[in-house]
Backbone as numpy.savetxt, mean C-alpha at the origin, in Angstrom:
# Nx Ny Nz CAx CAy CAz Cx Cy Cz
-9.89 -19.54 17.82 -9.58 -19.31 16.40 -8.90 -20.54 15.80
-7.71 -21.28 16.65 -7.31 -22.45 15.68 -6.13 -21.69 15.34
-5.71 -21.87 13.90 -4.85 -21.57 13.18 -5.27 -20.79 11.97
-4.78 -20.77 10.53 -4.71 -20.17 9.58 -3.99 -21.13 8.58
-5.14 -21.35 7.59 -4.51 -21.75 6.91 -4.19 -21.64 5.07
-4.26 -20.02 5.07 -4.12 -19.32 3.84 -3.53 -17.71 3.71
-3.08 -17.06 2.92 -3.56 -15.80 2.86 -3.26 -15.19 1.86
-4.23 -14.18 2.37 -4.98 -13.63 1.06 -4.51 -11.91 0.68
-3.27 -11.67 0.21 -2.31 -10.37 0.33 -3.68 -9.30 -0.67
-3.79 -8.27 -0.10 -4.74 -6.96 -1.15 -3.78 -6.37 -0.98
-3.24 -5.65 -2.21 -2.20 -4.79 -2.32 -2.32 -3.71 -3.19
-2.05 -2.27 -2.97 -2.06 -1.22 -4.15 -0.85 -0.85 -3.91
0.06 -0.96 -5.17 1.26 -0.75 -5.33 2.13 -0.28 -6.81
1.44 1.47 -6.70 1.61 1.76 -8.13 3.28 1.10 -8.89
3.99 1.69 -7.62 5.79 1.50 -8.19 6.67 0.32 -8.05
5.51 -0.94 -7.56 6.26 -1.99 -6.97 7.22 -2.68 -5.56
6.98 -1.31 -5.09 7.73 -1.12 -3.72 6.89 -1.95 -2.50
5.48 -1.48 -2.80 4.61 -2.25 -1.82 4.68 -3.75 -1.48
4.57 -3.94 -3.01 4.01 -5.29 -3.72 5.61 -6.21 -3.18
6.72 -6.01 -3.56 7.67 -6.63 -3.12 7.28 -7.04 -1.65
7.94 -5.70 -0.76 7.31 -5.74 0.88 6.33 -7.07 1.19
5.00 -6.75 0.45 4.10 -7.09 0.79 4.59 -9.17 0.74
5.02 -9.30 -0.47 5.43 -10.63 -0.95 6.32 -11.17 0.02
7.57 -10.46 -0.14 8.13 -11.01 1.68 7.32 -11.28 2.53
6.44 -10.28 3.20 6.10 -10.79 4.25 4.71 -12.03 4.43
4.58 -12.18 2.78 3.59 -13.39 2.55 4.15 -14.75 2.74
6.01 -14.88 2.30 6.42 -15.31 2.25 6.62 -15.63 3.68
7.17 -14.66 4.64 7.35 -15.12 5.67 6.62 -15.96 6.66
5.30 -16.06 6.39 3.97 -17.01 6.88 4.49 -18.25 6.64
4.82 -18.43 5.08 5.01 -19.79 4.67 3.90 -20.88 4.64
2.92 -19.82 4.05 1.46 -20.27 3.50 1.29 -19.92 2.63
0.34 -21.37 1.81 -0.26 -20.71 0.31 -0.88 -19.51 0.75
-0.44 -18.63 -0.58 -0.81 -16.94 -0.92 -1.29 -16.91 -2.07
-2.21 -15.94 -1.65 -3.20 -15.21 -3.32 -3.08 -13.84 -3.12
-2.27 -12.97 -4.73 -2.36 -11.62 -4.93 -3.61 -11.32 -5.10
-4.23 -10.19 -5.00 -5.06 -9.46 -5.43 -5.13 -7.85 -5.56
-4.77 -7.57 -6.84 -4.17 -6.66 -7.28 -4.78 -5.40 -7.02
-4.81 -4.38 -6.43 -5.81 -3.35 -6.02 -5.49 -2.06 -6.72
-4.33 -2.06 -7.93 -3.76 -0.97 -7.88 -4.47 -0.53 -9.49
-5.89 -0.40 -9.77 -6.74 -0.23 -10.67 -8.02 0.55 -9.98
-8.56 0.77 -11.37 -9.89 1.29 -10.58 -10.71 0.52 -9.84
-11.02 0.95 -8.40 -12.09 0.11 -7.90 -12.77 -1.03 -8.87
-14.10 -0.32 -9.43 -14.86 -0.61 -10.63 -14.21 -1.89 -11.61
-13.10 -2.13 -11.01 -12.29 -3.37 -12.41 -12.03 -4.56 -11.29
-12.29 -4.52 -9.94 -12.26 -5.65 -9.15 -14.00 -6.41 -8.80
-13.80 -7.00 -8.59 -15.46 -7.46 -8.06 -15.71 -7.28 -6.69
-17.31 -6.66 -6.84 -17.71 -5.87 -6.00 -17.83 -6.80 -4.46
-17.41 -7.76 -4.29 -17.26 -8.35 -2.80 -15.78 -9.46 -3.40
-15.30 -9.30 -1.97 -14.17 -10.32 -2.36 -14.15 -10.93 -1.02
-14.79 -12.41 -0.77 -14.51 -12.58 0.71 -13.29 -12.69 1.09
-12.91 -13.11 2.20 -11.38 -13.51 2.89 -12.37 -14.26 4.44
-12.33 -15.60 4.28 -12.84 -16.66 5.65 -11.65 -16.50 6.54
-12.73 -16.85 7.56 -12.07 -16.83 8.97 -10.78 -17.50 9.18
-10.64 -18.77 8.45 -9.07 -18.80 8.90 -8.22 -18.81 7.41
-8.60 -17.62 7.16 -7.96 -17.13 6.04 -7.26 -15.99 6.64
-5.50 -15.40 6.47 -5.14 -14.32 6.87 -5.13 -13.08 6.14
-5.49 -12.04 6.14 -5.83 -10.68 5.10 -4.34 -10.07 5.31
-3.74 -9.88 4.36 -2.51 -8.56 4.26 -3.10 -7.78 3.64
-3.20 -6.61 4.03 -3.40 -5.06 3.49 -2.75 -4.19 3.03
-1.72 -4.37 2.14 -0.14 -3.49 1.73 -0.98 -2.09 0.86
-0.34 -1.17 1.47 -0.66 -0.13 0.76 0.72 0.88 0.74
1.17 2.08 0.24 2.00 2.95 0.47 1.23 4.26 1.54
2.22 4.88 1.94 1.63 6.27 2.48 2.21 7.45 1.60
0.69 7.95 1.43 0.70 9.58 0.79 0.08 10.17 1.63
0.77 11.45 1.86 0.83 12.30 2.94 -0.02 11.74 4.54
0.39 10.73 4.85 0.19 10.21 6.21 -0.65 9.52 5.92
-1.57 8.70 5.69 -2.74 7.80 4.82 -2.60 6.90 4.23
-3.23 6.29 3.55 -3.50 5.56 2.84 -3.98 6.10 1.48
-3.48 5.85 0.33 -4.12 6.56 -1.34 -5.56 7.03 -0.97
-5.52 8.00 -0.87 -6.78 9.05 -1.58 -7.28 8.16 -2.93
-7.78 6.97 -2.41 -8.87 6.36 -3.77 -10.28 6.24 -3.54
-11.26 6.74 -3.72 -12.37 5.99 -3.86 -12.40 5.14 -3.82
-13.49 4.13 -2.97 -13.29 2.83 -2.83 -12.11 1.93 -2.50
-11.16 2.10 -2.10 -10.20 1.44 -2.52 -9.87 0.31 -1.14
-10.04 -0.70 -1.56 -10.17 -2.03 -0.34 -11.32 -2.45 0.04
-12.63 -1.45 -0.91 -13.81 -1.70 0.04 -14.42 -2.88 -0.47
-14.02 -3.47 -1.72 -14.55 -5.14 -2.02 -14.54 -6.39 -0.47
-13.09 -6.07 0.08 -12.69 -6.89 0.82 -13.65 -6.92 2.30
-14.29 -8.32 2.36 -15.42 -9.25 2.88 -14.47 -9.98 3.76
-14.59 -9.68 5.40 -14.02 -10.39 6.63 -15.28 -10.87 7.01
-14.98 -12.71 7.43 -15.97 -13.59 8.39 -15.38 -13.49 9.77
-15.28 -12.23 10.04 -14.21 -11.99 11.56 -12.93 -12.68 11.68
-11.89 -13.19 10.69 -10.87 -13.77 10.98 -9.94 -12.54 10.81
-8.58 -12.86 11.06 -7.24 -12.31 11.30 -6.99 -10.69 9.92
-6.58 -10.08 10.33 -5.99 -8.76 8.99 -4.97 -8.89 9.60
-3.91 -8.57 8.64 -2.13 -7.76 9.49 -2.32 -6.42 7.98
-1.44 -5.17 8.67 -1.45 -4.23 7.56 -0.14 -4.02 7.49
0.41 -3.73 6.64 1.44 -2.88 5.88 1.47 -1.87 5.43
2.18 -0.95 5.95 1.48 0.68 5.48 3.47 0.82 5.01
3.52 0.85 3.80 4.72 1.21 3.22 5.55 2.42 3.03
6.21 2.80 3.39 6.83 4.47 3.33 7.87 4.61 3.19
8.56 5.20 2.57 9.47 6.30 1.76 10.81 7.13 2.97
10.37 6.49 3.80 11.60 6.83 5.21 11.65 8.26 5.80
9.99 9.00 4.93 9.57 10.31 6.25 8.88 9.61 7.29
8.00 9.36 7.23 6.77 8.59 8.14 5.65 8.19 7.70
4.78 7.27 8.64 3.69 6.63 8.21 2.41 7.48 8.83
2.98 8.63 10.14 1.90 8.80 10.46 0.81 8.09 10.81
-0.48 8.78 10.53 -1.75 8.32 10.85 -2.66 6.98 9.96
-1.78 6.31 9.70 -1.66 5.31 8.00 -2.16 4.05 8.62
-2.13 3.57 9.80 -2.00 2.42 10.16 -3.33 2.45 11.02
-3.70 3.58 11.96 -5.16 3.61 12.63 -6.07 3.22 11.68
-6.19 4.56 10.35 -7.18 4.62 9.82 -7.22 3.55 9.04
-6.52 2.57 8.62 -7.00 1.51 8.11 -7.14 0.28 8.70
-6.94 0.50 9.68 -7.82 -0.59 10.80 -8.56 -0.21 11.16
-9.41 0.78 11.22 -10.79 1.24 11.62 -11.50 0.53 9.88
-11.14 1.12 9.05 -11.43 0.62 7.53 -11.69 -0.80 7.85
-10.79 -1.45 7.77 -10.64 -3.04 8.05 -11.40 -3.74 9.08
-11.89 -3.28 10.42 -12.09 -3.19 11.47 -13.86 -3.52 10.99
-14.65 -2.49 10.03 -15.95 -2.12 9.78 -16.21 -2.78 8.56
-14.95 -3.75 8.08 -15.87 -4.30 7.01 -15.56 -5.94 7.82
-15.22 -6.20 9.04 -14.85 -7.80 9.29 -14.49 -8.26 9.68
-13.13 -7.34 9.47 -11.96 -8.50 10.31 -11.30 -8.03 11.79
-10.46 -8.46 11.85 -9.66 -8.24 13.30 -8.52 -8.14 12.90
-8.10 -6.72 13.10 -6.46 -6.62 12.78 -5.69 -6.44 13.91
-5.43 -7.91 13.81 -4.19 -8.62 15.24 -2.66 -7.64 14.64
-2.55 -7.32 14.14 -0.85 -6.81 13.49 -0.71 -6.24 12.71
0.25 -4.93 12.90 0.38 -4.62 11.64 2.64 -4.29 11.32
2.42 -3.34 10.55 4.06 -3.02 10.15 4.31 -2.09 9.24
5.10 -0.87 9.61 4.85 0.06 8.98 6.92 -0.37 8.58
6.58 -0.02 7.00 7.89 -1.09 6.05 8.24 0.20 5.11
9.77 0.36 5.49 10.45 1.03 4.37 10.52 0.80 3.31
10.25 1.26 2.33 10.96 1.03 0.94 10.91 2.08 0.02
11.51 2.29 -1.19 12.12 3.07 -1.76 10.99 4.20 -1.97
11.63 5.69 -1.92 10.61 7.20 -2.07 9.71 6.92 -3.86
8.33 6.69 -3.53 8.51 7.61 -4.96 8.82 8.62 -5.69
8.94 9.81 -5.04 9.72 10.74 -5.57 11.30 10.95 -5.01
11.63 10.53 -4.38 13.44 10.36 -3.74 13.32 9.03 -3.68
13.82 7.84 -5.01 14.50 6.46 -4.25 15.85 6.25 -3.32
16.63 7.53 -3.82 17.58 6.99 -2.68 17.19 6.95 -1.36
16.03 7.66 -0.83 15.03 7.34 0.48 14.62 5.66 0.31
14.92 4.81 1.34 14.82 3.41 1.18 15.44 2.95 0.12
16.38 3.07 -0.37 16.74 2.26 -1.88 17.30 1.04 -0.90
16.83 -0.12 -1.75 17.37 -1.27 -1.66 16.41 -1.88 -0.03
15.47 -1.48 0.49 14.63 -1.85 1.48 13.19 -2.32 0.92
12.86 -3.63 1.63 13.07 -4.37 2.71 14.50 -4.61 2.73
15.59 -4.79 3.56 16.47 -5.64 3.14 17.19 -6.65 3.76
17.63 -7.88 4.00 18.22 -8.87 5.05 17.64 -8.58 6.15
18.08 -7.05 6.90 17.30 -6.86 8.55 16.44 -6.83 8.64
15.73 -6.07 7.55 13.94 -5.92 7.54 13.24 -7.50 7.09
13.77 -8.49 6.48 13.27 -9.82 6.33 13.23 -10.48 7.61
14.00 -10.57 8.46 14.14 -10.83 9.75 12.98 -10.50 10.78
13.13 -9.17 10.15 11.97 -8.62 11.28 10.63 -8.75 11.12
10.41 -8.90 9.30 9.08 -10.06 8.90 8.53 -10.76 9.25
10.09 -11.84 9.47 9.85 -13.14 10.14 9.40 -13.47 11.56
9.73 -12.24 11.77 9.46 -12.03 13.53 8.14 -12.03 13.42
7.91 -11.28 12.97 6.11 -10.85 12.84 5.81 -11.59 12.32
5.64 -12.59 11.74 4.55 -13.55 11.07 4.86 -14.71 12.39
5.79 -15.41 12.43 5.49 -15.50 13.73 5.14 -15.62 14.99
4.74 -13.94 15.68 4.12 -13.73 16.45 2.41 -13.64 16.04
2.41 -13.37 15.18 0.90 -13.16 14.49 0.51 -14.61 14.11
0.77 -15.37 13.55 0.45 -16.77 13.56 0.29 -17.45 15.20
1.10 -16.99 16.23 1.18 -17.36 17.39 -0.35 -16.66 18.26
-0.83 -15.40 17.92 -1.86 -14.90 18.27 -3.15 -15.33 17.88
-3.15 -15.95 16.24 -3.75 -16.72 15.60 -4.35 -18.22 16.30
-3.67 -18.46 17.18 -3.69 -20.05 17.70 -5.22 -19.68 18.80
-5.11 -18.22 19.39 -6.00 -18.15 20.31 -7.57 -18.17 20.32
-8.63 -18.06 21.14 -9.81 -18.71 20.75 -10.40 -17.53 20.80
-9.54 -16.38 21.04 -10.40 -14.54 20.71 -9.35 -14.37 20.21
-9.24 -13.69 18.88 -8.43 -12.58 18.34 -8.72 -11.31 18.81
-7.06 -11.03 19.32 -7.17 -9.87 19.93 -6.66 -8.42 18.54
-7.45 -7.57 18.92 -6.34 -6.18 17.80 -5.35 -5.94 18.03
-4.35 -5.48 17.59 -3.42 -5.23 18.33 -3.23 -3.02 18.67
-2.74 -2.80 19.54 -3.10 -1.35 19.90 -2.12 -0.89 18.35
-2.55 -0.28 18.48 -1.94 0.85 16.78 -1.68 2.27 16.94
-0.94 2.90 16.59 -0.16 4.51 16.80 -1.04 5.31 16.03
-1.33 6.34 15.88 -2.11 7.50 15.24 -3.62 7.80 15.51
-3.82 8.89 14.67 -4.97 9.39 14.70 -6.49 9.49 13.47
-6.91 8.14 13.60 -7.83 7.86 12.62 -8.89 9.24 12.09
-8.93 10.03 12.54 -10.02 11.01 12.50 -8.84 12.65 12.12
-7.48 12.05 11.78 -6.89 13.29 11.83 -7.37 13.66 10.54
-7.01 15.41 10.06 -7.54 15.64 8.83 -6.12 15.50 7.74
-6.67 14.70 6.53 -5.67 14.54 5.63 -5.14 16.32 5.20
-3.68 15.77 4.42 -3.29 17.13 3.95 -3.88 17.44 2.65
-3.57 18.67 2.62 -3.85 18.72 0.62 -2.99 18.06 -0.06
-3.66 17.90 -0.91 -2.85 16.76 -2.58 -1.35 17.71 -2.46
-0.72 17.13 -2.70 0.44 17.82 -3.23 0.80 18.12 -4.56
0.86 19.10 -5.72 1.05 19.32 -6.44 2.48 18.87 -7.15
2.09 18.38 -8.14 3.30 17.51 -9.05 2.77 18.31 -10.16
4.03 18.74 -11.05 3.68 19.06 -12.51 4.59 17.17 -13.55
2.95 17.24 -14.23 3.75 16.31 -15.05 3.55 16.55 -17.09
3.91 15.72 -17.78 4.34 15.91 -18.81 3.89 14.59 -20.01
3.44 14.80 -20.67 3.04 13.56 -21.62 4.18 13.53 -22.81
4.89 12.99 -23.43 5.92 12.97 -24.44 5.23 12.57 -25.68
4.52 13.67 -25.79 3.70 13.15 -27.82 4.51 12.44 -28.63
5.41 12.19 -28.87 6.23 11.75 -29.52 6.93 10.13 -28.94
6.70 9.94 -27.62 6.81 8.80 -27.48 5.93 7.87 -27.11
4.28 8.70 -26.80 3.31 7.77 -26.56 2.86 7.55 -28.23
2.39 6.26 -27.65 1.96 5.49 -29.17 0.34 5.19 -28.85
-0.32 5.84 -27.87 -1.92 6.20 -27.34 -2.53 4.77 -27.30
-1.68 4.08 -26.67 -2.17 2.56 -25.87 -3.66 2.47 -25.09
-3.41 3.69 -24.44 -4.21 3.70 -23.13 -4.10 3.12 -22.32
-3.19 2.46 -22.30 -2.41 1.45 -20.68 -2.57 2.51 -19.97
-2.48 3.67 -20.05 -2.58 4.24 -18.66 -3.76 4.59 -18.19
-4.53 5.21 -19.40 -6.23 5.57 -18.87 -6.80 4.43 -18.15
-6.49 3.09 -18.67 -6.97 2.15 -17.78 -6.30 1.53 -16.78
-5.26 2.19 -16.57 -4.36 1.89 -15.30 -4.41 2.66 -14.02
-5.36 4.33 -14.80 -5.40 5.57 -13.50 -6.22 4.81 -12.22
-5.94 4.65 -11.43 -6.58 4.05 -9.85 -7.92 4.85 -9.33
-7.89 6.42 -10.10 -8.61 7.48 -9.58 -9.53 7.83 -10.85
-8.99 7.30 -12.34 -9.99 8.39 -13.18 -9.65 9.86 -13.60
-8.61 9.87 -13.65 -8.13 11.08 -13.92 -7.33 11.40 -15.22
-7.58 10.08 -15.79 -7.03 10.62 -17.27 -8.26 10.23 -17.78
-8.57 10.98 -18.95 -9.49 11.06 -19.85 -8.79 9.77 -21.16
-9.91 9.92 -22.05 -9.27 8.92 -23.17 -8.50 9.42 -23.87
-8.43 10.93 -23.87 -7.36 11.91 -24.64 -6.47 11.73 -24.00
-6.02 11.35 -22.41 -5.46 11.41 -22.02 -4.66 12.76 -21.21
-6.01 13.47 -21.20 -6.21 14.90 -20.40 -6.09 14.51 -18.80
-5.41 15.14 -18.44 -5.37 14.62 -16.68 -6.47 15.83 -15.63
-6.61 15.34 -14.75 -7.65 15.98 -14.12 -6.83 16.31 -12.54
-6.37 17.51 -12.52 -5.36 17.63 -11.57 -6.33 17.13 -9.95
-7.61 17.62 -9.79 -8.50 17.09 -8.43 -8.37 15.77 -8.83
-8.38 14.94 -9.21 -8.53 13.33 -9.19 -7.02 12.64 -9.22
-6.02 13.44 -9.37 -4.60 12.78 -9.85 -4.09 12.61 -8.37
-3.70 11.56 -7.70 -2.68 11.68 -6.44 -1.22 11.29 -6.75
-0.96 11.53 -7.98 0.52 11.45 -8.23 0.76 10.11 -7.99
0.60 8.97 -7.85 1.05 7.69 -7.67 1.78 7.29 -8.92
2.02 7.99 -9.99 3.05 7.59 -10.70 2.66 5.98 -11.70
1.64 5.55 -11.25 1.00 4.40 -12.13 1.27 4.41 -13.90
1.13 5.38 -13.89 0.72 5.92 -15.53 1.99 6.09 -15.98
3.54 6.56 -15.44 4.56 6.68 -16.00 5.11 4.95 -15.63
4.78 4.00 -14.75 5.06 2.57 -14.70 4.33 1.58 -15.51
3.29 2.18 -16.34 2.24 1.07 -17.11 2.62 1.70 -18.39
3.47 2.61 -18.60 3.86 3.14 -20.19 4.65 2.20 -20.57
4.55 1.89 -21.93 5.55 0.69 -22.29 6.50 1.80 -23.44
6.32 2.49 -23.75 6.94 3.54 -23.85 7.91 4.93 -23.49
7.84 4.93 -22.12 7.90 5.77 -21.08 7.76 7.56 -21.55
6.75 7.68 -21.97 6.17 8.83 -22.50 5.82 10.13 -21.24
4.98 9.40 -20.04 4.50 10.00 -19.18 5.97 10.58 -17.75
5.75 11.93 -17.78 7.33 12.04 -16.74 6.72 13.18 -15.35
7.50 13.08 -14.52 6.82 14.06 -13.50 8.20 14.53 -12.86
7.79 16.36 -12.65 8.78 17.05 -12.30 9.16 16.61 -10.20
9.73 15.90 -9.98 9.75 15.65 -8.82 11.01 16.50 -7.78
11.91 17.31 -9.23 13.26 17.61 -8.27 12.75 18.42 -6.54
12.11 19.38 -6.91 12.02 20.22 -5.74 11.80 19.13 -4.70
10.73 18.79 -4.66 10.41 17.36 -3.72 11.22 16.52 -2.92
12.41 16.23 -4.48 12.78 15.10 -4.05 14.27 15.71 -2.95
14.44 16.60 -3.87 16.10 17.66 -2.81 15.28 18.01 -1.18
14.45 17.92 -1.29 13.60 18.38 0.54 13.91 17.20 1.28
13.50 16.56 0.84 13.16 14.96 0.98 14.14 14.73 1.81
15.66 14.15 0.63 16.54 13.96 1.02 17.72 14.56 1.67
17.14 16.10 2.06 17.82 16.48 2.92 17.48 16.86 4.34
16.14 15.98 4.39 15.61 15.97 6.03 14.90 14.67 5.82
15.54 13.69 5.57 15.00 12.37 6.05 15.97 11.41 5.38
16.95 11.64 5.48 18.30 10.35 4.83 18.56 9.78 5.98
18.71 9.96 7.38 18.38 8.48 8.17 17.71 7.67 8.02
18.20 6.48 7.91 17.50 5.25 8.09 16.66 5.05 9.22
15.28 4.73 9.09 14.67 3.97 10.04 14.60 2.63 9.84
13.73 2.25 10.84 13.84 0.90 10.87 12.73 0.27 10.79
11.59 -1.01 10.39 10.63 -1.71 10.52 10.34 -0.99 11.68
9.13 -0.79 12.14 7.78 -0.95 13.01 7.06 -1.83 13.08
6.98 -2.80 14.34 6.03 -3.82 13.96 5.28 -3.64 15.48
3.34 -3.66 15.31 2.81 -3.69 16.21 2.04 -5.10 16.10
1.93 -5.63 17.25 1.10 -6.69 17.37 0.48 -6.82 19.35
């Protein structure tokens, strides 16, 4: 393989939590980096996006209910000439679950070789005090560790995968039900959000389509108004009263 000498971060990151994560640990390479923003409809990226062989792929995504976003399409532009992936499967400080197989099997069938990955705290979308203030100092460290070792695996003349925790074939849960709320009075009918839904689930009225909505909260972060609100208490009081330990970075390589 040589070395690496780029990379190329794909990220869906309705609340910003990913996208930070993800930037650290682009940073931690200490190679020119290119965003590529995934957190839109498929349909608004172009339909192949290569990433060359000694180009490195980051895959930042969040986990909803053990997974990866319930999107259509979502990563399937991305074109591996068999060089290097690392993933980031971002979470909210319940777990990542089965988040990290199934998207190296994903990753795996369109190209690349995912030598590494890292399953990265950061703040709940519905409970931030779950991860508030993560990545943070320790978790940069442990970045650094991993880029790294993954640049160090990089040097070799087979990229190896690295073994990964879960169950690619497990069955996802049901959507979880969120009630949310439009504020007539403070949307000014932009449509920043209809064209911000990842899934298609707002109409141009701005009718939501509860089967297409996975709650990612996009639509109350692209309001420049903040019109759009979602009832999260029940959620968020569960949350934080069976998962306020801190964990820590996961890093497989």
């Amino acid at each position: 393989m040589g070395t690496i000498r780029a990379v190329k971060a794909a990220c869906f990151s309705p609340s910003g939590g990913t996208k930070r994560a993800a930037g650290l640990l682009c940073d931690a390479f200490g190679l020119p980096a290119e965003f590529i923003d995934c957190t839109c409809p498929p349909a608004a990226l172009p339909p192949d996006i290569p990433v060359e062989k000694d180009e490195l792929l980051v895959l930042a995504f969040p986990v909803y209910g053990g997974f990866a976003p319930r999107v259509e399409g979502l990563f399937r532009q991305l074109r591996g000439r068999g060089g290097p992936c690392v993933l980031l499967a971002a979470y909210g400080n319940r777990h990542y679950d089965n988040a990290l197989a199934a998207a190296a099997r994903q990753m795996t069938g369109q190209g690349f070789v995912c030598v590494g990955a890292l399953a990265c705290i950061t703040p709940h979308v519905f409970a931030p005090k779950l991860g508030a203030g993560r990545p943070d100092e320790a978790d940069r460290e442990v970045l650094r560790a991993f880029a790294e070792h993954v640049k160090g695996k990089c040097f070799s003349d087979v990229l190896e995968p690295a073994a990964l925790p879960g169950d690619a074939d497990a069955p996802r849960k049901p959507p979880h039900a969120m009630a949310r709320t439009r504020d007539k009075q403070r949307c000014n009918d932009c449509g920043r959000c209809v064209l911000a839904c990842p899934t298609g689930a707002l109409d141009k009225l701005m009718n939501v389509d509860g089967e297409k909505c996975i709650n990612c909260m996009v639509c109350r972060y692209r309001c420049p108004t903040f019109a759009w609100s979602f009832d999260t208490a029940a959620t968020r009081a569960w949350l934080e009263e069976n998962f306020s330990v801190p964990r820590q970075v996961e890093q497989f390589v």
